[in-house]
Amino acid sequence: MKAEKRRGEILSLLGNTQNAIPASVLKERFKVSRQVIVQDIAILRANGYDITATSRGYIIDGKSQNNRVERIFKCRHTFDEIIDEGVLVINAGGRIEDIFVNHRVYGKISARLSLYNRTHVEELYRSLVSGASKPLMSVTDGYHYHTVSADSEQALEGIEQLLREGGYLIEI
């Protein structure tokens, strides 16, 4: 496995758990030495990811919503625009926490996404394009909602403007 892919998977694992993950677990999972894991974590930190080493393992510090603000955006786009929408939000400092739709029969249907970086968005897209399942937005003709978190209201304002300019935002 290439180093970049391994680092993306490490971020995905850390981003999808509330528990610390020990280096020993990561080294076994990726069949590399502990030193390689330590180096991967150092590179991820250098790239701006807020990863902390605790006595129980590694955690992503920014996962706590206590220091982040959230906003719900109603969006609409095509299947082929999933990556563009996600990368737009992430590049502007946001995290896509979930997706939900309001189905006329079933009501609110939601799924946790936890998309914190471009790799997460690309992995989601690859999973959907494989045909194993259709995107949730397909049941509502492309209309869907995202809960997006960021470090500040100002960042959310910027994300809202970018979604509007990209033609993805539906005014509520």
PDB file of N, CA, C and O in Angstrom, residues 113-150:
ATOM      1  N   LEU A 113     -21.442  11.109   7.767  1.00  0.00           N
ATOM      2  CA  LEU A 113     -20.401  11.061   6.746  1.00  0.00           C
ATOM      3  C   LEU A 113     -19.004  11.285   7.321  1.00  0.00           C
ATOM      4  O   LEU A 113     -18.073  10.605   6.951  1.00  0.00           O
ATOM      5  N   SER A 114     -18.833  12.289   8.157  1.00  0.00           N
ATOM      6  CA  SER A 114     -17.523  12.614   8.743  1.00  0.00           C
ATOM      7  C   SER A 114     -16.462  12.791   7.664  1.00  0.00           C
ATOM      8  O   SER A 114     -15.422  12.143   7.689  1.00  0.00           O
ATOM      9  N   LEU A 115     -16.726  13.680   6.713  1.00  0.00           N
ATOM     10  CA  LEU A 115     -15.781  13.958   5.637  1.00  0.00           C
ATOM     11  C   LEU A 115     -14.910  15.134   6.052  1.00  0.00           C
ATOM     12  O   LEU A 115     -15.369  16.266   6.102  1.00  0.00           O
ATOM     13  N   TYR A 116     -13.645  14.850   6.365  1.00  0.00           N
ATOM     14  CA  TYR A 116     -12.741  15.874   6.887  1.00  0.00           C
ATOM     15  C   TYR A 116     -11.656  16.265   5.899  1.00  0.00           C
ATOM     16  O   TYR A 116     -10.928  17.215   6.126  1.00  0.00           O
ATOM     17  N   ASN A 117     -11.488  15.496   4.831  1.00  0.00           N
ATOM     18  CA  ASN A 117     -10.445  15.796   3.859  1.00  0.00           C
ATOM     19  C   ASN A 117     -10.852  15.267   2.488  1.00  0.00           C
ATOM     20  O   ASN A 117     -11.835  14.550   2.347  1.00  0.00           O
ATOM     21  N   ARG A 118     -10.066  15.636   1.488  1.00  0.00           N
ATOM     22  CA  ARG A 118     -10.366  15.250   0.111  1.00  0.00           C
ATOM     23  C   ARG A 118     -10.404  13.729  -0.051  1.00  0.00           C
ATOM     24  O   ARG A 118     -11.222  13.188  -0.785  1.00  0.00           O
ATOM     25  N   THR A 119      -9.522  13.035   0.657  1.00  0.00           N
ATOM     26  CA  THR A 119      -9.485  11.574   0.572  1.00  0.00           C
ATOM     27  C   THR A 119     -10.818  10.977   1.003  1.00  0.00           C
ATOM     28  O   THR A 119     -11.325  10.048   0.367  1.00  0.00           O
ATOM     29  N   HIS A 120     -11.398  11.505   2.081  1.00  0.00           N
ATOM     30  CA  HIS A 120     -12.704  11.012   2.529  1.00  0.00           C
ATOM     31  C   HIS A 120     -13.757  11.182   1.433  1.00  0.00           C
ATOM     32  O   HIS A 120     -14.565  10.284   1.183  1.00  0.00           O
ATOM     33  N   VAL A 121     -13.760  12.351   0.793  1.00  0.00           N
ATOM     34  CA  VAL A 121     -14.745  12.621  -0.264  1.00  0.00           C
ATOM     35  C   VAL A 121     -14.547  11.656  -1.433  1.00  0.00           C
ATOM     36  O   VAL A 121     -15.506  11.086  -1.951  1.00  0.00           O
ATOM     37  N   GLU A 122     -13.293  11.461  -1.827  1.00  0.00           N
ATOM     38  CA  GLU A 122     -13.009  10.560  -2.946  1.00  0.00           C
ATOM     39  C   GLU A 122     -13.376   9.114  -2.616  1.00  0.00           C
ATOM     40  O   GLU A 122     -13.882   8.392  -3.467  1.00  0.00           O
ATOM     41  N   GLU A 123     -13.144   8.690  -1.365  1.00  0.00           N
ATOM     42  CA  GLU A 123     -13.522   7.335  -0.955  1.00  0.00           C
ATOM     43  C   GLU A 123     -15.034   7.155  -0.998  1.00  0.00           C
ATOM     44  O   GLU A 123     -15.531   6.115  -1.441  1.00  0.00           O
ATOM     45  N   LEU A 124     -15.765   8.165  -0.537  1.00  0.00           N
ATOM     46  CA  LEU A 124     -17.230   8.105  -0.603  1.00  0.00           C
ATOM     47  C   LEU A 124     -17.674   7.968  -2.052  1.00  0.00           C
ATOM     48  O   LEU A 124     -18.492   7.106  -2.393  1.00  0.00           O
ATOM     49  N   TYR A 125     -17.125   8.805  -2.920  1.00  0.00           N
ATOM     50  CA  TYR A 125     -17.499   8.769  -4.328  1.00  0.00           C
ATOM     51  C   TYR A 125     -17.192   7.406  -4.951  1.00  0.00           C
ATOM     52  O   TYR A 125     -18.026   6.836  -5.652  1.00  0.00           O
ATOM     53  N   ARG A 126     -15.988   6.871  -4.688  1.00  0.00           N
ATOM     54  CA  ARG A 126     -15.622   5.554  -5.234  1.00  0.00           C
ATOM     55  C   ARG A 126     -16.588   4.477  -4.752  1.00  0.00           C
ATOM     56  O   ARG A 126     -16.964   3.579  -5.507  1.00  0.00           O
ATOM     57  N   SER A 127     -16.990   4.556  -3.496  1.00  0.00           N
ATOM     58  CA  SER A 127     -17.946   3.578  -2.969  1.00  0.00           C
ATOM     59  C   SER A 127     -19.275   3.667  -3.701  1.00  0.00           C
ATOM     60  O   SER A 127     -19.893   2.648  -4.015  1.00  0.00           O
ATOM     61  N   LEU A 128     -19.710   4.883  -3.977  1.00  0.00           N
ATOM     62  CA  LEU A 128     -20.989   5.069  -4.654  1.00  0.00           C
ATOM     63  C   LEU A 128     -20.907   4.693  -6.136  1.00  0.00           C
ATOM     64  O   LEU A 128     -21.831   4.092  -6.674  1.00  0.00           O
ATOM     65  N   VAL A 129     -19.799   5.046  -6.777  1.00  0.00           N
ATOM     66  CA  VAL A 129     -19.665   4.769  -8.205  1.00  0.00           C
ATOM     67  C   VAL A 129     -19.514   3.272  -8.470  1.00  0.00           C
ATOM     68  O   VAL A 129     -19.826   2.801  -9.569  1.00  0.00           O
ATOM     69  N   SER A 130     -19.095   2.516  -7.459  1.00  0.00           N
ATOM     70  CA  SER A 130     -18.964   1.063  -7.627  1.00  0.00           C
ATOM     71  C   SER A 130     -20.310   0.405  -7.878  1.00  0.00           C
ATOM     72  O   SER A 130     -20.362  -0.731  -8.331  1.00  0.00           O
ATOM     73  N   GLY A 131     -21.380   1.113  -7.569  1.00  0.00           N
ATOM     74  CA  GLY A 131     -22.710   0.575  -7.810  1.00  0.00           C
ATOM     75  C   GLY A 131     -23.275  -0.233  -6.660  1.00  0.00           C
ATOM     76  O   GLY A 131     -24.381  -0.752  -6.747  1.00  0.00           O
ATOM     77  N   ALA A 132     -22.508  -0.348  -5.574  1.00  0.00           N
ATOM     78  CA  ALA A 132     -22.982  -1.115  -4.421  1.00  0.00           C
ATOM     79  C   ALA A 132     -24.239  -0.483  -3.823  1.00  0.00           C
ATOM     80  O   ALA A 132     -25.098  -1.187  -3.300  1.00  0.00           O
ATOM     81  N   SER A 133     -24.343   0.825  -3.933  1.00  0.00           N
ATOM     82  CA  SER A 133     -25.504   1.534  -3.417  1.00  0.00           C
ATOM     83  C   SER A 133     -25.616   2.874  -4.126  1.00  0.00           C
ATOM     84  O   SER A 133     -24.645   3.371  -4.689  1.00  0.00           O
ATOM     85  N   LYS A 134     -26.783   3.454  -4.081  1.00  0.00           N
ATOM     86  CA  LYS A 134     -27.007   4.770  -4.686  1.00  0.00           C
ATOM     87  C   LYS A 134     -26.865   5.842  -3.602  1.00  0.00           C
ATOM     88  O   LYS A 134     -27.097   5.586  -2.427  1.00  0.00           O
ATOM     89  N   PRO A 135     -26.492   7.054  -4.001  1.00  0.00           N
ATOM     90  CA  PRO A 135     -26.392   8.121  -3.003  1.00  0.00           C
ATOM     91  C   PRO A 135     -27.765   8.454  -2.428  1.00  0.00           C
ATOM     92  O   PRO A 135     -28.787   8.356  -3.113  1.00  0.00           O
ATOM     93  N   LEU A 136     -27.775   8.846  -1.167  1.00  0.00           N
ATOM     94  CA  LEU A 136     -29.026   9.172  -0.482  1.00  0.00           C
ATOM     95  C   LEU A 136     -29.805  10.252  -1.227  1.00  0.00           C
ATOM     96  O   LEU A 136     -31.029  10.214  -1.296  1.00  0.00           O
ATOM     97  N   MET A 137     -29.107  11.201  -1.823  1.00  0.00           N
ATOM     98  CA  MET A 137     -29.771  12.299  -2.531  1.00  0.00           C
ATOM     99  C   MET A 137     -30.569  11.819  -3.741  1.00  0.00           C
ATOM    100  O   MET A 137     -31.433  12.531  -4.232  1.00  0.00           O
ATOM    101  N   SER A 138     -30.310  10.591  -4.216  1.00  0.00           N
ATOM    102  CA  SER A 138     -31.008  10.100  -5.399  1.00  0.00           C
ATOM    103  C   SER A 138     -32.501   9.859  -5.133  1.00  0.00           C
ATOM    104  O   SER A 138     -33.293   9.864  -6.065  1.00  0.00           O
ATOM    105  N   VAL A 139     -32.876   9.688  -3.870  1.00  0.00           N
ATOM    106  CA  VAL A 139     -34.296   9.455  -3.571  1.00  0.00           C
ATOM    107  C   VAL A 139     -35.099  10.751  -3.558  1.00  0.00           C
ATOM    108  O   VAL A 139     -36.327  10.711  -3.507  1.00  0.00           O
ATOM    109  N   THR A 140     -34.407  11.898  -3.625  1.00  0.00           N
ATOM    110  CA  THR A 140     -35.104  13.185  -3.608  1.00  0.00           C
ATOM    111  C   THR A 140     -34.649  14.067  -4.776  1.00  0.00           C
ATOM    112  O   THR A 140     -34.567  15.291  -4.646  1.00  0.00           O
ATOM    113  N   ASP A 141     -34.341  13.421  -5.901  1.00  0.00           N
ATOM    114  CA  ASP A 141     -33.981  14.129  -7.130  1.00  0.00           C
ATOM    115  C   ASP A 141     -32.804  15.092  -6.919  1.00  0.00           C
ATOM    116  O   ASP A 141     -32.781  16.187  -7.456  1.00  0.00           O
ATOM    117  N   GLY A 142     -31.848  14.681  -6.110  1.00  0.00           N
ATOM    118  CA  GLY A 142     -30.650  15.486  -5.901  1.00  0.00           C
ATOM    119  C   GLY A 142     -30.707  16.446  -4.723  1.00  0.00           C
ATOM    120  O   GLY A 142     -29.688  16.985  -4.303  1.00  0.00           O
ATOM    121  N   TYR A 143     -31.902  16.682  -4.171  1.00  0.00           N
ATOM    122  CA  TYR A 143     -32.028  17.574  -3.018  1.00  0.00           C
ATOM    123  C   TYR A 143     -31.575  16.847  -1.756  1.00  0.00           C
ATOM    124  O   TYR A 143     -31.941  15.698  -1.527  1.00  0.00           O
ATOM    125  N   HIS A 144     -30.783  17.528  -0.943  1.00  0.00           N
ATOM    126  CA  HIS A 144     -30.309  16.941   0.306  1.00  0.00           C
ATOM    127  C   HIS A 144     -29.789  18.043   1.224  1.00  0.00           C
ATOM    128  O   HIS A 144     -29.650  19.191   0.806  1.00  0.00           O
ATOM    129  N   TYR A 145     -29.538  17.679   2.450  1.00  0.00           N
ATOM    130  CA  TYR A 145     -29.008  18.606   3.446  1.00  0.00           C
ATOM    131  C   TYR A 145     -27.699  18.063   3.980  1.00  0.00           C
ATOM    132  O   TYR A 145     -27.530  16.850   4.110  1.00  0.00           O
ATOM    133  N   HIS A 146     -26.787  18.976   4.319  1.00  0.00           N
ATOM    134  CA  HIS A 146     -25.551  18.604   4.994  1.00  0.00           C
ATOM    135  C   HIS A 146     -25.432  19.420   6.268  1.00  0.00           C
ATOM    136  O   HIS A 146     -25.685  20.626   6.251  1.00  0.00           O
ATOM    137  N   THR A 147     -25.028  18.769   7.348  1.00  0.00           N
ATOM    138  CA  THR A 147     -24.577  19.493   8.521  1.00  0.00           C
ATOM    139  C   THR A 147     -23.084  19.687   8.318  1.00  0.00           C
ATOM    140  O   THR A 147     -22.346  18.718   8.143  1.00  0.00           O
ATOM    141  N   VAL A 148     -22.662  20.946   8.294  1.00  0.00           N
ATOM    142  CA  VAL A 148     -21.261  21.293   8.075  1.00  0.00           C
ATOM    143  C   VAL A 148     -20.744  21.983   9.328  1.00  0.00           C
ATOM    144  O   VAL A 148     -21.416  22.862   9.880  1.00  0.00           O
ATOM    145  N   SER A 149     -19.569  21.574   9.789  1.00  0.00           N
ATOM    146  CA  SER A 149     -18.953  22.244  10.927  1.00  0.00           C
ATOM    147  C   SER A 149     -17.696  22.964  10.462  1.00  0.00           C
ATOM    148  O   SER A 149     -17.089  22.609   9.456  1.00  0.00           O
ATOM    149  N   ALA A 150     -17.322  23.998  11.224  1.00  0.00           N
ATOM    150  CA  ALA A 150     -16.114  24.774  10.937  1.00  0.00           C
ATOM    151  C   ALA A 150     -15.649  25.411  12.237  1.00  0.00           C
ATOM    152  O   ALA A 150     -16.347  25.368  13.255  1.00  0.00           O
TER     153      ALA A 150
END
